[in-house]
Amino acid sequence: MADEKPHCKVILSNKIADTLLSEIHSGLAPLPRKPLLVGFLSSTDPAARVYAEWTSKTATANGFAFQLRTVDREELEDALLTANTDDAVDGIIVYYPIFGNRQDQYLQQIVAVDKDVEGLSHQYIFNMYQNVRFLDPAMTKKSILPCTPLAVIKILEYLRIYNTILPYGNRLHGRTVTVINRSEVVGRPLAALLANDGACVYSVDIEDVQQFTRGEGLRKRRHEVVEKPGWTLENCLPISDVVISGVPGDKYKVPLNLLREGAVCINFSSERNFAPEVKEKASIYVPAIGKVTIVVLLRNLLRIVQNKIDAKAEADKSTPSEAAQTAA
């Protein structure tokens, strides 16, 4: 009898996105108006325009209002400051790269925190790396996370890589993950988020490998990072339950011979980092995550709107008592 070939389950991102959209639709139902997301396009990168078009299509199809504003990059700063103070604008997204240097980082910081659907403001980035998950002491308002790393988290939750029997915040305990890419936009934040949830994460860049964990035994609140001198993919891949790759080059491919049998493989690059033969070794393969990323963006916008509504309700409750005290 011929040997049976292993079966790999290929999961497309639209299937995962649909599960998140049902949650979003429930949140939109009680709102008095459609939340308005404004996108600013100042980039000449074709991928940025494609992303803008995807955002527009997904937003309008799912109960949100969307405006794309094409602005000369030298005028973008003023345009963002104007949108910050416009009460009609609920969320802002900027399609990067624009200048391709530190000026882009500056632009990220001038977007109002309460309109930053991408989670790139200093407060959100600080909270993410420090594993601070809420914006208020009562822990009722969740912090906003960067869209692409959060999309990968949602995919792992959908695939049940997260163990829901374990306490919230420790549901990746015992999992070993390799993330190939350490960009400040996706790779490093993703490694931090996974480690903060309890995983042992090997972050692989061109020059080196770093290990992100919350320590052994009594686990720390936030992750710590240690260098792994001399380590390469040859050390990381054979021991990893999950391999996540986002190398932008079209020639790069994850070495399949190093993959652990039955590994879960996720590609977040615009290029295919895994050869088609990955299906002969992986148990689950997610070839792209773009649709999930856009839905997570809308989810962030909805959370921002709900936070504002809750804050106004709290302010309205406190106003009568303050007035009474003044009168007394």
CSV table of C-alpha atoms in Angstrom, one decimal:
chain,number,residue,atom,x,y,z
A,1,MET,CA,0.0,0.0,0.0
A,2,ALA,CA,1.4,3.4,-1.0
A,3,ASP,CA,2.3,5.8,1.8
A,4,GLU,CA,-0.2,8.5,2.3
A,5,LYS,CA,1.0,12.1,1.9
A,6,PRO,CA,0.5,14.4,4.9
A,7,HIS,CA,-2.5,16.7,4.7
A,8,CYS,CA,-1.9,20.5,5.1
A,9,LYS,CA,-4.8,22.7,5.7
A,10,VAL,CA,-4.5,26.0,3.7
A,11,ILE,CA,-6.4,28.8,5.5
A,12,LEU,CA,-7.3,31.8,3.4
A,13,SER,CA,-7.4,35.2,5.1
A,14,ASN,CA,-10.9,36.1,4.0
A,15,LYS,CA,-12.3,33.2,6.1
A,16,ILE,CA,-10.6,34.5,9.2
A,17,ALA,CA,-11.7,38.1,8.4
A,18,ASP,CA,-15.3,37.1,8.2
A,19,THR,CA,-15.3,35.9,11.8
A,20,LEU,CA,-14.0,39.3,12.9
A,21,LEU,CA,-16.5,41.1,10.8
A,22,SER,CA,-19.5,39.6,12.6
A,23,GLU,CA,-18.1,41.0,15.9
A,24,ILE,CA,-17.6,44.4,14.2
A,25,HIS,CA,-21.2,44.5,12.8
A,26,SER,CA,-22.6,43.9,16.3
A,27,GLY,CA,-20.5,46.8,17.6
A,28,LEU,CA,-21.7,49.1,14.8
A,29,ALA,CA,-25.4,48.5,15.3
A,30,PRO,CA,-26.0,50.8,18.3
A,31,LEU,CA,-23.9,53.7,17.0
A,32,PRO,CA,-25.8,56.9,15.9
A,33,ARG,CA,-23.8,57.3,12.7
A,34,LYS,CA,-21.2,55.6,10.5
A,35,PRO,CA,-17.7,56.1,11.9
A,36,LEU,CA,-15.6,58.1,9.4
A,37,LEU,CA,-12.1,56.8,8.6
A,38,VAL,CA,-9.9,59.2,6.6
A,39,GLY,CA,-6.9,57.9,4.7
A,40,PHE,CA,-4.0,60.1,3.7
A,41,LEU,CA,-2.1,59.1,0.6
A,42,SER,CA,1.1,61.0,0.0
A,43,SER,CA,3.2,58.0,-1.1
A,44,THR,CA,4.2,57.1,-4.6
A,45,ASP,CA,4.5,53.4,-3.6
A,46,PRO,CA,2.0,51.4,-5.7
A,47,ALA,CA,1.4,49.1,-2.8
A,48,ALA,CA,0.2,52.0,-0.7
A,49,ARG,CA,-2.5,52.9,-3.2
A,50,VAL,CA,-3.6,49.3,-3.4
A,51,TYR,CA,-3.8,49.2,0.4
A,52,ALA,CA,-5.9,52.4,0.3
A,53,GLU,CA,-8.3,50.9,-2.2
A,54,TRP,CA,-8.7,47.7,-0.2
A,55,THR,CA,-9.4,49.8,2.9
A,56,SER,CA,-12.0,51.9,1.1
A,57,LYS,CA,-13.8,48.8,-0.3
A,58,THR,CA,-13.8,46.9,3.0
A,59,ALA,CA,-14.8,49.9,5.1
A,60,THR,CA,-17.7,51.0,2.9
A,61,ALA,CA,-19.0,47.4,2.5
A,62,ASN,CA,-19.1,47.0,6.2
A,63,GLY,CA,-20.9,50.0,7.5
A,64,PHE,CA,-18.1,52.6,7.8
A,65,ALA,CA,-17.6,55.9,6.0
A,66,PHE,CA,-14.3,56.3,4.2
A,67,GLN,CA,-12.5,59.3,2.6
A,68,LEU,CA,-9.2,59.1,0.8
A,69,ARG,CA,-7.4,62.4,0.7
A,70,THR,CA,-4.4,62.6,-1.7
A,71,VAL,CA,-2.0,65.2,-0.3
A,72,ASP,CA,1.4,66.4,-1.4
A,73,ARG,CA,3.9,65.1,1.2
A,74,GLU,CA,5.1,68.6,2.1
A,75,GLU,CA,1.5,69.5,3.0
A,76,LEU,CA,0.7,66.3,4.9
A,77,GLU,CA,1.7,67.6,8.3
A,78,ASP,CA,-0.8,70.4,8.2
A,79,ALA,CA,-3.5,68.1,6.8
A,80,LEU,CA,-3.1,65.7,9.7
A,81,LEU,CA,-3.3,68.5,12.2
A,82,THR,CA,-6.5,69.8,10.7
A,83,ALA,CA,-8.0,66.3,10.7
A,84,ASN,CA,-7.0,65.9,14.4
A,85,THR,CA,-9.3,68.8,15.4
A,86,ASP,CA,-12.2,67.8,13.0
A,87,ASP,CA,-15.0,66.3,15.1
A,88,ALA,CA,-16.4,64.6,12.0
A,89,VAL,CA,-13.2,62.5,11.6
A,90,ASP,CA,-13.2,59.4,13.9
A,91,GLY,CA,-10.0,57.7,12.7
A,92,ILE,CA,-6.9,58.5,10.7
A,93,ILE,CA,-4.7,56.2,8.6
A,94,VAL,CA,-1.6,57.3,6.8
A,95,TYR,CA,-0.2,55.2,4.0
A,96,TYR,CA,3.5,54.8,4.4
A,97,PRO,CA,6.3,55.1,3.3
A,98,ILE,CA,6.3,58.8,2.5
A,99,PHE,CA,9.8,60.2,3.1
A,100,GLY,CA,11.3,56.8,4.0
A,101,ASN,CA,13.2,58.2,6.9
A,102,ARG,CA,12.7,59.5,10.5
A,103,GLN,CA,10.3,62.1,9.2
A,104,ASP,CA,7.8,59.3,8.7
A,105,GLN,CA,8.2,58.5,12.4
A,106,TYR,CA,7.5,62.1,13.3
A,107,LEU,CA,4.3,62.0,11.2
A,108,GLN,CA,3.2,58.9,13.1
A,109,GLN,CA,3.5,60.9,16.4
A,110,ILE,CA,1.4,63.9,15.3
A,111,VAL,CA,-1.7,61.9,14.6
A,112,ALA,CA,-4.1,62.4,17.6
A,113,VAL,CA,-4.0,59.4,20.0
A,114,ASP,CA,-7.8,59.2,20.0
A,115,LYS,CA,-7.8,58.9,16.2
A,116,ASP,CA,-4.8,56.7,15.7
A,117,VAL,CA,-6.3,53.5,14.3
A,118,GLU,CA,-2.9,52.1,13.4
A,119,GLY,CA,-1.7,52.1,17.0
A,120,LEU,CA,1.5,53.9,16.1
A,121,SER,CA,1.4,56.7,18.7
A,122,HIS,CA,3.9,56.8,21.4
A,123,GLN,CA,1.4,55.8,24.1
A,124,TYR,CA,0.2,52.8,22.2
A,125,ILE,CA,3.7,51.6,21.4
A,126,PHE,CA,4.8,52.1,25.0
A,127,ASN,CA,1.9,50.1,26.2
A,128,MET,CA,2.5,47.3,23.8
A,129,TYR,CA,6.2,46.8,24.7
A,130,GLN,CA,5.5,47.2,28.4
A,131,ASN,CA,2.6,44.8,28.2
A,132,VAL,CA,0.1,47.4,29.5
A,133,ARG,CA,-3.2,46.2,27.9
A,134,PHE,CA,-5.6,48.9,29.1
A,135,LEU,CA,-5.8,52.7,28.9
A,136,ASP,CA,-7.6,53.2,32.2
A,137,PRO,CA,-7.0,52.0,35.8
A,138,ALA,CA,-10.4,50.3,35.8
A,139,MET,CA,-9.3,48.2,32.8
A,140,THR,CA,-12.4,48.9,30.7
A,141,LYS,CA,-10.7,50.5,27.7
A,142,LYS,CA,-8.2,48.3,25.8
A,143,SER,CA,-5.1,49.9,24.3
A,144,ILE,CA,-4.8,50.0,20.5
A,145,LEU,CA,-2.3,47.6,18.9
A,146,PRO,CA,-0.6,48.0,15.4
A,147,CYS,CA,-2.8,46.4,12.8
A,148,THR,CA,-0.5,43.9,11.1
A,149,PRO,CA,0.9,42.3,14.3
A,150,LEU,CA,-2.6,42.2,15.7
A,151,ALA,CA,-3.8,40.5,12.6
A,152,VAL,CA,-1.3,37.7,13.1
A,153,ILE,CA,-2.4,37.4,16.7
A,154,LYS,CA,-6.1,37.1,15.6
A,155,ILE,CA,-5.0,34.4,13.0
A,156,LEU,CA,-3.3,32.4,15.7
A,157,GLU,CA,-6.3,32.7,17.9
A,158,TYR,CA,-8.5,31.5,15.0
A,159,LEU,CA,-6.2,28.5,14.5
A,160,ARG,CA,-6.4,27.7,18.2
A,161,ILE,CA,-2.7,28.1,18.7
A,162,TYR,CA,-3.7,30.1,21.7
A,163,ASN,CA,-4.7,27.8,24.5
A,164,THR,CA,-8.0,29.2,25.9
A,165,ILE,CA,-7.8,26.9,29.0
A,166,LEU,CA,-4.8,29.0,30.2
A,167,PRO,CA,-5.3,32.4,31.8
A,168,TYR,CA,-5.6,35.5,29.5
A,169,GLY,CA,-2.1,36.8,28.9
A,170,ASN,CA,-0.4,33.5,29.2
A,171,ARG,CA,-2.2,31.5,26.5
A,172,LEU,CA,1.0,30.9,24.3
A,173,HIS,CA,2.9,29.3,27.2
A,174,GLY,CA,4.8,26.3,25.9
A,175,ARG,CA,4.8,27.5,22.3
A,176,THR,CA,8.0,28.2,20.4
A,177,VAL,CA,7.7,30.7,17.5
A,178,THR,CA,10.1,31.9,14.9
A,179,VAL,CA,9.4,35.4,13.4
A,180,ILE,CA,11.6,36.1,10.3
A,181,ASN,CA,11.7,39.9,10.1
A,182,ARG,CA,12.5,42.4,12.8
A,183,SER,CA,11.1,45.6,11.3
A,184,GLU,CA,9.9,48.3,13.7
A,185,VAL,CA,6.5,48.2,11.9
A,186,VAL,CA,5.7,44.5,12.1
A,187,GLY,CA,8.4,42.0,13.1
A,188,ARG,CA,9.6,43.4,16.4
A,189,PRO,CA,6.2,44.4,17.7
A,190,LEU,CA,4.9,40.9,16.8
A,191,ALA,CA,7.7,39.2,18.6
A,192,ALA,CA,7.0,41.3,21.7
A,193,LEU,CA,3.2,40.6,21.6
A,194,LEU,CA,3.8,36.8,21.2
A,195,ALA,CA,6.3,36.8,24.1
A,196,ASN,CA,4.0,38.9,26.3
A,197,ASP,CA,1.4,36.2,25.8
A,198,GLY,CA,3.8,33.5,27.0
A,199,ALA,CA,5.6,32.2,23.9
A,200,CYS,CA,9.3,31.7,23.4
A,201,VAL,CA,10.0,33.7,20.3
A,202,TYR,CA,13.1,33.7,18.1
A,203,SER,CA,13.3,37.0,16.2
A,204,VAL,CA,15.4,36.5,13.1
A,205,ASP,CA,16.9,39.4,11.2
A,206,ILE,CA,19.6,39.5,8.5
A,207,GLU,CA,22.4,39.9,10.9
A,208,ASP,CA,21.4,38.0,14.1
A,209,VAL,CA,18.8,36.1,16.2
A,210,GLN,CA,17.2,37.4,19.4
A,211,GLN,CA,15.1,35.5,21.9
A,212,PHE,CA,12.0,37.2,23.3
A,213,THR,CA,10.5,35.5,26.4
A,214,ARG,CA,8.9,36.5,29.7
A,215,GLY,CA,11.5,34.4,31.6
A,216,GLU,CA,11.4,31.0,33.1
A,217,GLY,CA,9.6,29.8,36.2
A,218,LEU,CA,7.9,32.8,37.8
A,219,ARG,CA,7.0,34.7,34.6
A,220,LYS,CA,7.6,38.4,34.3
A,221,ARG,CA,4.9,40.9,33.4
A,222,ARG,CA,6.7,42.0,30.2
A,223,HIS,CA,9.1,40.3,27.8
A,224,GLU,CA,12.8,40.4,27.9
A,225,VAL,CA,15.2,40.1,25.0
A,226,VAL,CA,18.6,38.3,24.9
A,227,GLU,CA,21.0,37.9,22.0
A,228,LYS,CA,21.7,34.4,20.6
A,229,PRO,CA,25.2,34.7,19.3
A,230,GLY,CA,26.0,32.3,16.4
A,231,TRP,CA,22.3,31.3,16.0
A,232,THR,CA,20.7,31.1,12.5
A,233,LEU,CA,17.5,29.6,11.1
A,234,GLU,CA,19.2,26.2,11.4
A,235,ASN,CA,18.8,26.6,15.2
A,236,CYS,CA,15.4,28.1,15.3
A,237,LEU,CA,13.2,26.4,12.7
A,238,PRO,CA,13.6,22.7,13.8
A,239,ILE,CA,12.3,23.6,17.3
A,240,SER,CA,9.5,26.0,16.3
A,241,ASP,CA,5.8,25.1,16.4
A,242,VAL,CA,4.9,28.2,14.4
A,243,VAL,CA,7.0,30.0,11.7
A,244,ILE,CA,5.9,33.5,10.7
A,245,SER,CA,7.8,35.2,7.8
A,246,GLY,CA,7.6,38.7,6.4
A,247,VAL,CA,10.7,39.2,4.2
A,248,PRO,CA,9.9,41.8,1.5
A,249,GLY,CA,12.3,40.3,-1.1
A,250,ASP,CA,10.8,38.2,-3.9
A,251,LYS,CA,13.8,35.9,-3.9
A,252,TYR,CA,13.7,34.9,-0.3
A,253,LYS,CA,12.2,31.5,0.7
A,254,VAL,CA,12.1,29.9,4.1
A,255,PRO,CA,14.3,26.7,4.0
A,256,LEU,CA,11.7,23.9,4.0
A,257,ASN,CA,14.3,21.3,4.9
A,258,LEU,CA,14.7,23.0,8.3
A,259,LEU,CA,11.0,23.1,9.1
A,260,ARG,CA,9.6,21.0,11.9
A,261,GLU,CA,7.1,18.4,10.7
A,262,GLY,CA,3.6,19.7,11.3
A,263,ALA,CA,4.6,23.3,11.8
A,264,VAL,CA,2.1,26.1,11.4
A,265,CYS,CA,3.4,28.5,8.7
A,266,ILE,CA,2.1,32.1,8.2
A,267,ASN,CA,3.2,34.5,5.5
A,268,PHE,CA,2.7,38.3,6.1
A,269,SER,CA,5.0,39.5,3.3
A,270,SER,CA,3.7,40.9,0.1
A,271,GLU,CA,5.8,38.2,-1.5
A,272,ARG,CA,5.4,34.5,-1.0
A,273,ASN,CA,8.2,33.6,1.5
A,274,PHE,CA,7.2,29.9,1.5
A,275,ALA,CA,7.6,27.7,-1.6
A,276,PRO,CA,4.5,25.7,-2.7
A,277,GLU,CA,6.2,22.6,-1.3
A,278,VAL,CA,5.6,23.9,2.3
A,279,LYS,CA,2.2,22.1,2.1
A,280,GLU,CA,4.1,18.8,2.2
A,281,LYS,CA,5.5,19.5,5.6
A,282,ALA,CA,3.3,22.1,7.4
A,283,SER,CA,0.1,21.2,9.1
A,284,ILE,CA,-1.5,24.6,8.5
A,285,TYR,CA,-0.4,27.2,6.0
A,286,VAL,CA,-1.7,30.8,5.8
A,287,PRO,CA,-0.4,32.3,2.5
A,288,ALA,CA,-1.5,35.9,3.1
A,289,ILE,CA,-3.0,38.1,5.9
A,290,GLY,CA,-3.9,41.3,4.1
A,291,LYS,CA,-7.7,41.0,4.5
A,292,VAL,CA,-7.4,40.3,8.2
A,293,THR,CA,-5.2,43.4,8.6
A,294,ILE,CA,-7.8,45.7,7.1
A,295,VAL,CA,-10.6,44.2,9.2
A,296,VAL,CA,-8.4,44.7,12.3
A,297,LEU,CA,-8.0,48.3,11.3
A,298,LEU,CA,-11.8,48.7,11.3
A,299,ARG,CA,-11.9,46.9,14.6
A,300,ASN,CA,-9.4,49.4,16.0
A,301,LEU,CA,-11.6,52.3,14.7
A,302,LEU,CA,-14.7,50.8,16.3
A,303,ARG,CA,-12.8,50.5,19.6
A,304,ILE,CA,-11.7,54.1,19.4
A,305,VAL,CA,-15.3,55.3,18.8
A,306,GLN,CA,-16.6,53.2,21.7
A,307,ASN,CA,-13.9,54.5,24.0
A,308,LYS,CA,-15.0,58.1,23.2
A,309,ILE,CA,-18.7,57.2,23.8
A,310,ASP,CA,-17.8,55.6,27.1
A,311,ALA,CA,-15.6,58.6,28.1
A,312,LYS,CA,-18.5,61.0,27.3
A,313,ALA,CA,-21.0,58.9,29.3
A,314,GLU,CA,-18.6,59.0,32.3
A,315,ALA,CA,-18.2,62.7,32.0
A,316,ASP,CA,-22.0,63.3,31.8
A,317,LYS,CA,-22.5,61.2,34.9
A,318,SER,CA,-19.9,63.2,36.9
A,319,THR,CA,-21.2,66.6,35.8
A,320,PRO,CA,-24.4,66.8,37.9
A,321,SER,CA,-22.6,65.8,41.1
A,322,GLU,CA,-19.9,68.5,40.5
A,323,ALA,CA,-22.6,71.0,39.9
A,324,ALA,CA,-24.3,70.1,43.2
A,325,GLN,CA,-21.1,70.4,45.1
A,326,THR,CA,-20.5,73.9,43.6
A,327,ALA,CA,-24.0,74.9,44.6
A,328,ALA,CA,-23.5,73.6,48.2
